XYZ file of C-alpha atoms in Angstrom:
728
model
C -0.010 -0.006 0.007
C 1.565 3.275 -1.211
C 1.433 6.132 1.278
C 2.439 9.829 0.811
C 1.934 13.123 2.723
C 1.367 16.349 0.871
C 1.700 19.811 2.349
C -0.985 22.308 1.190
C -3.688 24.603 2.599
C -7.340 24.130 3.513
C -9.410 26.258 1.208
C -12.684 26.054 2.956
C -12.515 29.403 4.701
C -10.422 32.565 4.638
C -7.832 31.284 7.092
C -6.283 28.820 4.643
C -4.585 26.907 7.378
C -1.575 24.884 6.372
C -2.335 21.117 6.426
C -0.636 17.738 5.857
C -2.789 15.415 3.826
C -1.788 11.734 4.072
C -2.964 9.462 1.240
C -2.860 5.675 1.050
C -3.371 4.553 -2.504
C -6.345 6.608 -3.581
C -7.853 7.476 -0.196
C -7.146 10.305 2.230
C -6.474 8.648 5.503
C -5.414 11.570 7.686
C -5.412 15.399 7.599
C -3.488 17.305 10.267
C -2.086 20.742 10.867
C 1.322 21.593 9.333
C 3.576 22.690 12.185
C 5.952 24.221 9.613
C 3.321 26.498 8.043
C 4.444 30.039 8.430
C 1.009 31.489 9.125
C -1.052 28.812 10.816
C 1.782 27.250 12.798
C 0.162 23.809 13.016
C -3.268 25.049 13.931
C -6.152 23.082 12.447
C -9.933 23.482 12.804
C -12.410 20.652 12.330
C -13.488 21.920 8.920
C -10.099 21.060 7.346
C -10.481 17.371 8.356
C -13.532 17.307 6.083
C -11.532 17.881 2.896
C -11.011 14.189 2.422
C -14.686 13.369 2.949
C -15.632 16.206 0.531
C -13.300 14.754 -2.080
C -14.640 11.156 -1.668
C -18.303 12.231 -1.205
C -20.389 9.963 -3.433
C -22.997 12.709 -3.785
C -20.424 15.074 -5.400
C -20.873 15.385 -9.188
C -17.992 14.005 -11.272
C -19.380 14.694 -14.788
C -21.696 17.403 -16.279
C -25.360 16.594 -15.927
C -28.363 17.859 -17.872
C -31.990 18.228 -16.663
C -34.417 15.669 -17.986
C -37.780 16.265 -16.413
C -37.276 16.343 -12.658
C -34.032 14.420 -12.705
C -30.528 14.815 -14.109
C -28.572 12.573 -16.488
C -24.887 12.607 -17.385
C -23.705 14.527 -20.464
C -20.354 14.866 -22.121
C -18.348 18.090 -21.704
C -18.331 19.009 -25.416
C -22.058 18.419 -25.767
C -22.679 20.423 -22.505
C -20.752 23.436 -23.726
C -22.194 23.302 -27.183
C -25.733 23.423 -25.754
C -24.826 26.069 -23.248
C -23.297 28.263 -25.947
C -26.234 27.927 -28.264
C -28.888 28.808 -25.626
C -26.970 31.674 -24.031
C -26.195 33.228 -27.381
C -29.889 32.866 -28.321
C -30.998 34.599 -25.123
C -28.517 37.460 -25.667
C -29.518 37.845 -29.364
C -33.211 38.009 -28.459
C -33.050 40.111 -25.334
C -29.659 41.777 -25.034
C -26.625 41.084 -22.867
C -28.278 42.041 -19.498
C -30.844 39.205 -20.069
C -28.066 36.897 -18.847
C -27.464 37.307 -15.080
C -24.499 35.820 -13.104
C -24.090 35.112 -9.404
C -20.711 34.248 -7.839
C -20.547 32.682 -4.384
C -17.907 32.826 -1.672
C -15.979 29.647 -2.481
C -14.996 31.288 -5.800
C -12.653 33.630 -3.883
C -11.008 30.667 -2.285
C -9.346 29.693 -5.516
C -7.326 31.647 -7.959
C -9.941 30.637 -10.505
C -11.703 33.728 -9.248
C -9.658 35.541 -11.955
C -11.669 33.656 -14.613
C -14.891 34.282 -12.751
C -14.138 38.039 -13.174
C -13.234 37.470 -16.835
C -16.585 35.663 -17.464
C -18.370 38.542 -15.868
C -16.676 40.975 -18.255
C -17.371 38.725 -21.265
C -21.129 38.648 -20.419
C -21.296 42.474 -20.761
C -24.311 42.344 -18.347
C -25.487 44.790 -15.779
C -27.077 41.892 -13.872
C -24.005 40.626 -11.977
C -24.377 39.604 -8.331
C -22.094 38.079 -5.746
C -21.969 37.059 -2.072
C -20.070 40.240 -1.311
C -23.350 42.181 -1.287
C -24.421 39.809 1.491
C -21.278 39.943 3.666
C -18.788 42.684 2.944
C -20.190 45.525 0.781
C -20.213 47.976 3.745
C -16.507 47.377 4.445
C -15.592 47.752 0.764
C -17.798 50.917 0.469
C -16.016 52.468 3.463
C -12.643 51.554 2.107
C -13.503 53.162 -1.220
C -14.796 56.379 0.275
C -12.083 56.765 3.012
C -8.994 55.423 1.214
C -9.848 55.624 -2.451
C -10.119 51.911 -3.291
C -12.502 49.168 -2.200
C -9.639 46.671 -1.702
C -8.053 49.007 0.875
C -9.817 47.328 3.871
C -7.167 47.503 6.590
C -6.013 44.376 8.535
C -5.961 44.079 12.277
C -2.326 43.723 13.370
C -3.239 41.277 16.051
C 0.196 39.913 16.657
C 1.519 43.255 17.867
C -1.450 45.051 19.412
C -1.711 45.837 23.143
C -5.429 46.286 22.934
C -7.810 44.313 20.812
C -11.498 45.334 20.656
C -13.734 42.992 18.585
C -17.111 44.145 17.450
C -19.595 41.692 15.809
C -16.935 39.195 14.939
C -15.983 35.868 16.335
C -12.435 35.025 15.197
C -12.094 32.223 17.647
C -14.480 30.351 15.291
C -13.972 32.074 11.994
C -10.150 32.509 12.276
C -10.622 35.958 10.847
C -12.355 37.517 7.989
C -10.859 40.483 6.072
C -8.128 39.835 8.553
C -6.779 36.290 7.904
C -5.536 34.973 11.267
C -5.456 31.209 11.411
C -5.143 29.994 14.977
C -6.982 33.097 16.168
C -7.593 31.651 19.592
C -3.878 31.452 20.358
C -3.284 34.823 18.820
C -5.937 36.252 21.160
C -4.398 34.465 24.121
C -1.021 35.990 23.128
C -2.384 39.492 23.360
C -3.198 38.960 26.981
C 0.045 36.912 27.613
C 2.132 39.966 26.613
C 0.162 42.213 29.011
C -2.462 43.490 26.524
C -6.230 43.535 26.853
C -8.967 41.931 24.792
C -12.550 43.280 24.783
C -15.467 41.706 22.797
C -18.537 43.761 21.999
C -21.321 41.437 20.947
C -24.916 40.656 21.961
C -23.751 37.011 22.578
C -20.914 35.861 24.792
C -19.197 34.182 21.859
C -16.317 31.816 21.907
C -14.065 34.850 21.350
C -15.695 36.574 24.357
C -14.795 33.689 26.506
C -11.131 34.353 25.800
C -11.399 38.096 26.491
C -10.808 40.229 29.454
C -14.268 41.861 29.075
C -17.504 41.175 27.224
C -19.836 44.091 26.477
C -23.286 42.844 25.555
C -24.347 45.599 23.097
C -27.824 45.750 21.745
C -28.018 44.509 18.094
C -27.655 47.537 15.978
C -26.322 49.470 18.922
C -22.644 49.403 17.810
C -23.099 52.601 15.862
C -24.286 54.507 18.863
C -21.591 53.067 21.108
C -18.879 54.239 18.674
C -20.469 57.643 18.402
C -20.355 57.954 22.234
C -16.741 56.822 22.267
C -15.795 59.301 19.615
C -17.525 62.086 21.523
C -15.372 61.238 24.554
C -12.171 61.110 22.515
C -12.849 64.552 21.060
C -14.376 66.225 24.180
C -11.550 65.020 26.418
C -8.761 65.783 24.028
C -7.669 62.112 23.725
C -7.169 62.132 19.942
C -3.710 62.077 18.295
C -4.127 65.381 16.447
C -0.657 65.172 14.961
C -1.493 61.885 13.271
C -4.939 63.279 12.292
C -3.495 66.357 10.671
C -0.797 64.373 8.814
C -3.115 61.588 7.544
C -6.657 62.867 7.421
C -9.121 65.354 6.018
C -12.519 66.221 7.552
C -11.499 66.491 11.232
C -13.593 69.572 11.882
C -16.680 67.854 10.409
C -16.123 64.911 12.650
C -15.817 66.977 15.738
C -19.017 68.861 14.859
C -20.943 65.520 14.204
C -20.132 64.113 17.647
C -20.450 67.345 19.704
C -23.753 66.116 21.071
C -23.325 62.278 20.967
C -22.543 62.081 24.636
C -22.421 58.597 26.258
C -25.513 59.521 28.174
C -27.420 60.231 25.038
C -26.075 57.231 23.082
C -26.376 54.660 25.952
C -30.134 53.828 25.391
C -29.596 53.239 21.714
C -26.393 51.227 22.354
C -27.812 49.103 25.208
C -24.573 49.851 27.009
C -24.279 52.177 30.034
C -22.685 55.589 29.679
C -19.840 54.859 32.032
C -18.776 51.781 30.016
C -18.851 53.819 26.701
C -16.640 56.409 28.410
C -14.198 53.941 29.776
C -13.880 52.062 26.404
C -12.892 55.339 24.763
C -10.370 56.319 27.370
C -8.767 52.846 27.494
C -8.478 52.810 23.660
C -6.686 56.159 23.660
C -4.400 55.238 26.518
C -3.147 51.937 25.193
C 0.377 51.897 23.587
C -1.276 50.392 20.512
C -4.956 49.482 20.020
C -7.237 48.389 17.297
C -11.041 48.017 16.781
C -11.861 45.057 14.602
C -15.356 44.696 13.227
C -16.815 42.208 10.865
C -19.913 40.320 9.853
C -22.135 41.040 12.789
C -22.012 44.777 12.249
C -21.731 44.508 8.447
C -25.205 42.961 8.062
C -27.058 45.898 9.401
C -28.845 48.975 8.037
C -25.957 50.928 9.563
C -23.205 48.580 8.363
C -21.390 51.282 6.360
C -21.606 53.832 9.166
C -20.326 51.461 11.777
C -17.314 50.416 9.749
C -16.585 54.061 8.978
C -16.559 54.886 12.731
C -14.325 51.855 13.361
C -11.779 53.152 10.923
C -12.227 56.703 12.141
C -11.577 55.859 15.895
C -8.527 53.850 14.911
C -7.308 56.858 12.823
C -7.849 59.621 15.314
C -6.165 57.620 18.148
C -3.109 57.249 15.904
C -3.682 53.498 15.349
C -4.001 53.592 11.559
C -1.070 52.400 9.544
C 1.094 51.626 12.576
C 2.219 48.410 14.208
C -0.438 47.038 16.560
C -3.253 48.897 14.898
C -4.874 48.802 11.446
C -2.440 48.097 8.663
C -2.174 46.930 5.095
C -0.354 43.756 3.901
C 2.243 43.627 1.262
C 1.190 40.556 -0.682
C 3.024 38.579 -3.352
C 0.647 39.894 -5.952
C 0.135 43.440 -4.771
C -3.357 44.047 -5.809
C -3.582 46.870 -3.241
C -1.299 49.068 -5.324
C -3.733 48.983 -8.284
C -6.973 49.180 -6.348
C -7.295 52.929 -6.959
C -7.583 52.150 -10.714
C -10.470 49.774 -10.454
C -13.807 51.222 -11.558
C -16.458 51.133 -8.799
C -19.294 52.097 -11.089
C -21.195 53.459 -8.186
C -24.611 54.452 -9.376
C -23.690 53.898 -13.043
C -26.963 51.961 -13.136
C -29.643 50.689 -10.827
C -31.946 47.803 -10.548
C -35.066 48.259 -12.620
C -37.002 49.694 -9.673
C -34.502 52.520 -9.497
C -33.930 51.764 -5.758
C -30.534 50.076 -5.571
C -27.430 51.529 -7.136
C -24.633 49.456 -8.654
C -21.461 49.297 -6.627
C -18.133 47.906 -8.038
C -20.214 47.274 -11.113
C -22.611 44.906 -9.559
C -26.086 45.021 -8.000
C -27.027 43.731 -4.563
C -28.121 40.171 -4.501
C -31.311 41.023 -2.592
C -32.833 42.223 -6.003
C -31.863 39.154 -7.926
C -35.355 37.416 -7.604
C -37.193 40.579 -8.744
C -34.889 41.068 -11.617
C -35.854 37.536 -12.864
C -39.543 37.751 -12.010
C -40.409 41.266 -13.109
C -41.330 41.364 -16.764
C -40.093 44.061 -19.144
C -36.893 45.375 -20.775
C -33.747 44.167 -18.898
C -35.454 41.117 -17.383
C -33.049 38.287 -16.608
C -34.010 35.379 -18.817
C -30.945 33.180 -18.275
C -28.524 32.715 -15.340
C -25.071 31.467 -14.544
C -24.132 30.677 -10.976
C -20.621 29.845 -9.884
C -19.990 28.187 -6.478
C -22.957 29.752 -4.733
C -26.240 28.686 -3.123
C -28.189 32.021 -2.965
C -31.587 30.237 -2.381
C -30.197 29.558 1.099
C -27.677 32.347 1.568
C -29.646 35.441 0.546
C -32.810 36.996 1.883
C -35.366 36.613 -0.866
C -38.558 35.839 0.999
C -38.867 32.504 -0.815
C -39.094 34.232 -4.187
C -35.740 33.204 -5.620
C -36.678 29.511 -5.746
C -39.687 30.302 -7.876
C -37.715 32.717 -9.938
C -35.016 30.286 -10.828
C -37.618 27.753 -11.894
C -39.013 30.346 -14.385
C -35.780 30.967 -16.290
C -35.480 30.091 -20.010
C -32.013 28.644 -19.282
C -29.794 28.190 -16.221
C -26.259 26.818 -16.020
C -24.531 26.201 -12.748
C -20.828 25.628 -12.023
C -21.016 23.533 -8.828
C -20.002 20.215 -7.276
C -23.506 19.376 -5.991
C -27.182 19.507 -6.858
C -28.112 22.048 -4.206
C -31.249 23.969 -3.273
C -30.218 26.494 -5.934
C -28.646 24.228 -8.663
C -31.585 21.798 -8.618
C -33.220 24.401 -10.941
C -30.327 24.285 -13.409
C -30.699 22.937 -16.942
C -26.994 21.937 -16.975
C -24.523 21.615 -13.951
C -20.770 21.703 -14.662
C -18.818 20.204 -11.751
C -15.179 21.224 -11.236
C -12.583 18.829 -9.806
C -12.226 18.767 -6.050
C -9.853 21.176 -4.186
C -7.426 18.283 -3.649
C -7.011 17.903 -7.394
C -5.840 21.507 -7.920
C -2.516 23.200 -7.523
C -2.419 26.969 -7.159
C -0.946 29.884 -5.316
C -3.510 31.835 -3.372
C -3.539 35.543 -4.412
C -6.637 36.707 -2.533
C -6.331 36.100 1.151
C -2.648 37.197 1.483
C -4.019 40.730 0.717
C -5.684 40.528 4.157
C -3.254 38.299 6.147
C -1.927 39.383 9.546
C 1.603 38.507 8.330
C 3.084 38.678 4.884
C 3.597 35.238 3.452
C 3.862 33.085 0.366
C 2.379 29.533 0.521
C 1.808 27.118 -2.379
C -1.165 24.771 -2.615
C 0.176 21.420 -3.854
C -2.022 18.894 -5.624
C -2.846 15.786 -3.591
C -4.536 13.775 -6.461
C -4.150 14.008 -10.176
C -7.430 15.108 -11.727
C -9.310 12.524 -13.713
C -8.690 12.587 -17.477
C -12.140 13.895 -18.147
C -12.081 16.320 -15.252
C -11.956 20.193 -15.574
C -10.798 22.714 -13.027
C -12.924 25.738 -12.235
C -10.912 28.050 -14.501
C -11.146 25.668 -17.415
C -14.879 25.508 -17.185
C -15.094 29.266 -17.008
C -12.685 29.759 -19.841
C -14.822 27.466 -22.008
C -18.003 29.439 -21.071
C -16.174 32.606 -22.198
C -15.309 31.217 -25.615
C -18.956 29.963 -26.017
C -20.220 33.565 -25.632
C -18.261 34.733 -28.659
C -21.080 35.535 -31.180
C -21.481 33.972 -34.607
C -20.047 34.385 -37.272
C -16.996 35.572 -35.398
C -16.966 32.285 -33.523
C -16.187 30.402 -36.688
C -12.880 32.219 -36.970
C -11.965 33.149 -33.365
C -13.571 30.528 -31.190
C -10.971 27.847 -31.617
C -8.085 30.409 -31.434
C -9.514 31.903 -28.262
C -9.942 28.555 -26.737
C -6.376 27.690 -27.502
C -5.041 30.877 -25.941
C -7.121 30.566 -22.796
C -6.022 26.921 -22.443
C -2.467 28.179 -21.966
C -3.381 30.990 -19.600
C -3.986 28.983 -16.379
C -4.241 30.960 -13.140
C -0.974 29.437 -12.124
C 0.844 30.795 -15.173
C -0.747 34.188 -14.707
C 0.213 34.164 -11.085
C 3.799 33.222 -11.813
C 4.195 36.306 -14.024
C 2.541 38.515 -11.421
C 4.790 37.066 -8.644
C 7.864 37.715 -10.793
C 6.804 41.420 -11.225
C 5.619 41.768 -7.622
C 7.291 43.346 -4.609
C 9.224 40.202 -3.783
C 9.733 38.983 -7.342
C 12.888 38.382 -9.415
C 12.188 41.364 -11.675
C 12.570 43.625 -8.566
C 14.913 41.688 -6.430
C 17.061 39.781 -8.883
C 18.316 36.335 -7.971
C 17.113 36.789 -4.408
C 13.566 37.271 -5.602
C 10.711 34.792 -5.427
C 9.427 32.611 -8.131
C 6.644 30.132 -8.122
C 9.072 27.196 -8.112
C 10.835 28.589 -5.049
C 7.571 28.892 -3.166
C 6.516 25.418 -4.335
C 9.627 23.976 -2.740
C 8.823 25.378 0.688
C 6.222 23.019 2.154
C 5.422 25.382 5.053
C 5.528 28.547 2.865
C 7.874 31.453 3.112
C 7.634 34.062 5.870
C 7.769 37.553 4.376
C 7.730 39.468 7.641
C 5.344 41.617 9.605
C 3.018 44.270 8.194
C 4.700 47.513 7.371
C 3.305 51.149 7.211
C 2.418 51.824 3.616
C -0.769 53.790 3.408
C 0.915 56.694 1.679
C 1.930 54.554 -1.261
C -1.560 53.024 -1.572
C -4.113 55.715 -0.889
C -6.143 56.679 -3.851
C -8.061 59.728 -2.690
C -7.598 62.990 -4.656
C -5.774 64.801 -1.830
C -4.020 61.646 -0.782
C -5.561 61.982 2.726
C -7.880 59.669 4.645
C -11.395 61.082 4.201
C -12.867 61.086 7.682
C -16.090 62.902 6.790
C -17.694 61.965 3.454
C -20.778 64.115 3.209
C -23.262 61.248 2.651
C -21.841 59.465 5.687
C -22.347 62.628 7.812
C -25.918 62.982 6.570
C -26.788 59.325 7.237
C -25.212 59.469 10.625
C -27.196 62.525 11.644
C -30.324 60.708 10.639
C -29.456 57.619 12.531
C -28.671 59.546 15.645
C -32.285 60.655 15.899
C -33.732 57.161 15.044
C -34.990 54.826 17.645
C -35.498 51.155 16.734
C -38.549 50.055 18.606
C -40.525 46.780 18.591
C -43.463 46.838 16.238
C -46.594 44.579 15.917
C -45.499 42.322 18.701
C -42.101 41.471 17.241
C -40.346 41.983 20.520
C -37.066 40.131 19.911
C -34.076 40.976 17.700
C -32.596 38.179 15.543
C -28.763 37.918 15.002
C -26.624 35.373 13.118
C -24.397 32.759 14.589
C -21.561 30.713 13.260
C -20.369 27.241 14.227
C -16.818 25.927 13.995
C -17.854 22.923 11.907
C -20.081 24.981 9.493
C -18.877 27.384 6.781
C -21.073 26.929 3.747
C -23.759 24.455 2.785
C -21.236 22.002 1.171
C -20.060 20.976 4.610
C -23.621 19.953 5.625
C -23.189 16.961 3.506
C -20.226 15.623 5.460
C -21.282 13.347 8.329
C -18.478 14.384 10.670
C -19.459 18.076 10.271
C -23.182 17.570 11.203
C -23.222 14.638 13.646
C -24.122 15.224 17.241
C -26.497 17.875 18.570
C -28.685 19.963 16.237
C -26.876 23.137 15.215
C -29.760 24.829 13.538
C -31.383 26.100 16.730
C -32.804 29.381 18.064
C -30.540 30.438 20.904
C -32.446 32.275 23.639
C -31.798 33.709 27.076
C -33.452 31.757 29.885
C -35.740 34.676 30.924
C -36.997 35.061 27.307
C -37.632 31.300 27.033
C -39.439 31.112 30.437
C -41.627 34.131 29.541
C -42.853 32.307 26.445
C -43.235 28.841 27.901
C -40.348 27.429 25.842
C -38.094 24.584 26.974
C -34.665 23.522 25.783
C -34.825 21.222 22.737
C -38.468 21.801 22.047
C -39.542 23.082 18.650
C -40.560 26.766 18.475
C -41.938 28.976 15.675
C -39.767 31.960 14.871
C -41.878 34.570 13.032
C -41.074 37.938 11.413
C -43.094 40.172 9.169
C -41.465 38.370 6.261
C -42.020 34.718 7.147
C -41.773 31.938 9.677
C -39.687 28.859 10.414
C -39.652 26.107 13.019
C -36.405 25.282 14.865
C -35.506 23.702 18.160
C -34.894 26.000 21.192
C -31.444 26.165 22.724
C -31.369 28.087 26.085
C -28.234 29.826 27.297
C -27.385 32.895 29.447
C -24.666 33.624 26.948
C -26.961 35.715 24.832
C -28.424 39.098 25.854
C -32.062 39.156 26.932
C -34.291 40.335 24.110
C -32.027 38.783 21.402
C -32.174 35.392 19.682
C -29.619 33.837 17.272
C -30.055 31.348 14.451
C -27.283 30.221 12.065
C -27.667 30.559 8.256
C -27.123 28.136 5.442
C -29.587 25.498 6.489
C -32.910 24.340 4.947
C -31.952 21.133 3.019
C -35.287 19.403 2.829
C -36.247 20.369 -0.767
C -37.138 17.774 -3.404
C -34.549 17.089 -6.039
C -31.376 18.056 -4.061
C -28.457 15.763 -4.517
C -27.003 15.484 -0.980
C -28.342 12.776 1.274
C -26.513 13.684 4.527
C -27.515 17.313 4.349
C -31.139 16.317 3.671
C -31.098 14.223 6.857
C -29.949 17.267 8.862
C -32.100 19.731 7.000
C -32.630 22.539 9.570
C -34.495 25.643 8.444
C -33.648 28.615 6.231
C -33.234 31.605 8.428
C -33.231 33.929 5.427
C -36.939 33.393 5.188
C -37.240 35.748 8.159
C -35.368 38.617 6.562
C -36.983 41.305 4.428
C -34.895 41.704 1.201
C -35.967 45.376 1.071
C -34.160 46.020 4.356
C -30.634 47.013 3.323
C -27.660 49.086 4.454
C -28.590 52.608 3.821
C -25.353 53.425 1.836
C -23.955 50.359 0.190
C -27.206 48.472 -0.468
C -25.952 45.281 1.311
C -28.489 42.928 2.857
C -29.315 43.910 6.425
C -30.040 40.552 8.015
C -28.984 41.340 11.551
C -31.366 42.878 14.110
C -34.491 41.617 12.290
C -37.484 41.872 14.604
C -39.050 38.497 15.402
C -41.292 36.859 17.881
C -40.898 33.286 19.168
C -43.603 31.048 20.432
C -44.296 27.346 20.990
C -45.362 25.379 17.997
C -49.083 25.005 17.516
C -50.835 23.090 14.825
C -51.533 26.309 13.018
C -48.173 28.009 13.453
C -46.218 24.752 12.710
C -48.036 24.249 9.498
C -47.582 27.840 8.418
C -43.828 27.768 9.161
C -43.445 24.520 7.253
C -45.108 26.004 4.158
C -42.837 29.048 4.371
C -39.786 26.974 4.637
C -40.727 24.878 1.634
C -41.421 27.970 -0.399
C -37.947 29.220 0.231
C -36.211 26.260 -1.385
């Protein structure tokens, strides 16, 4: 029996932890952390151990399939592409380029094939492009664009050198960082305290991260904005800002001081759900620390004030002198330095809108919350055909159950995916790429947001099957099929030949050679793909360095503290009180589990075994007041819909708040994953109103949804079941 061990990374989440994959003959027998990995240092979370099961999963598609009635049958690659090309070109000829929509999910960014995803988006020439970014990170990108001049300039938390870490609406002990790639985050958090620093977590729930912290502040959902306004008032009023750093780096200081003149902790406390003295102390401690950083992520991103909250996070870091300095917010220097060119990328903000005229384009795409309406609403510009790549928007986006029906109404739908999911079950043709363990690549996305500069190669564990295609090869063929006739007769084969030679790895090799560490800049001492390939634990490229001045893309080359639309929206929010309406007396937030990242993992037995993870987490007082007991089913109802989930009671969540994880709801007919169907759960996005969005970026606002929870009755249980089925 032949045995070998391959060093690579786990690509299931942003952490990209280094792993050692042991194979005996054709089976993965062990996956463990790589102690030599320069970023993860041997850390491994349970998700990585599922890579072998994901590769071997009998439910995973190995060949293209075509819909025949209510089922799918295998089809050859050439036949599949030929039919896709004919039908997509026909739709475009009849209805125009925007009649073809495209949705790109999060897993696309976990592979360098994302370059070809972007190329396909360009080739489509459609206005109807959507991605998971409008669900989980538009506010951060929007703030980076307005403050620093480029959406990719989202600063990284320099956790390894900070003396004070304040975490808002993030749970890095579970996520291992997001827009701040920090594998082994639990140890990094412990190290802050070990070196004499302080860790504070601001979250409605006492999260896994909060259990590691010195202090947990149980903010009201949506209250982060008001807490930060109160902190900023204290910093200004008490002269605690680093005015030298502000004057050197920033514009808009006077507007900021005027904005917060009246946002006293006493005034903000009722909105924040945090007492005034705590707000005041948080501000003073942040200013007094030798280095300090506020780190905010998904929990505050998914709110109507997501952009405003991230703006104030960056602003407080800047005015206390913690922007672009060790221990604060910094910018990486990655192998392929996309940050240097971010200022040249078109944002296309407001270049077009959805057909209702409500939602503006941003970074040349529309928010995914309008996708169902753009398919369902008849008239010029209606989406008639769709391409989805590595996404399951039926479960991951708030659509009120309408997207399931909308996808079923399309003239043609092609999906690039490994499974028949709640979304792809509506496809006419599904094109499955090879598994992650059958690819070799150099990650160029997440080093942009890593807490330490590094170069790490993803080695191939298995040779791909002779008839298998990688993601980029599938996307490249789709691009060539979009070339119109008669030009296709002359250029199609030539274009296919060119694209076949331009693998992401070859493109990356050229970019590395020309990058900040490459041989074109550093001569023989520079890095090449081959040199990185030969380092099984990667190459450490050192700590983050101050570099904002070389990156910033604003006209005056200063950080814009006070964009006028931000100020206007903030003034409106200051006078807004979010009160319960129509008996919806609880606020719903999200929740993430260590063994769950996207719906793919729900088809792996080791990731879903044990206790039910799709529950409604409630405070004991709230449960008792409603006659609910732990483990019993309850109806969770909002103005948008209702679902039934088991109750989980814990004092770790703030009274008046409930939490339900997303990504569940696997009981629909026609899906192709048996394990997931046996652990179906419920689709929490049924409870969110797609019209409720961040006021500036247009991102979905799925945190702080008002709900009520009550025991299941025959009437409520039936209604919730119908709603769940309608969502798909």
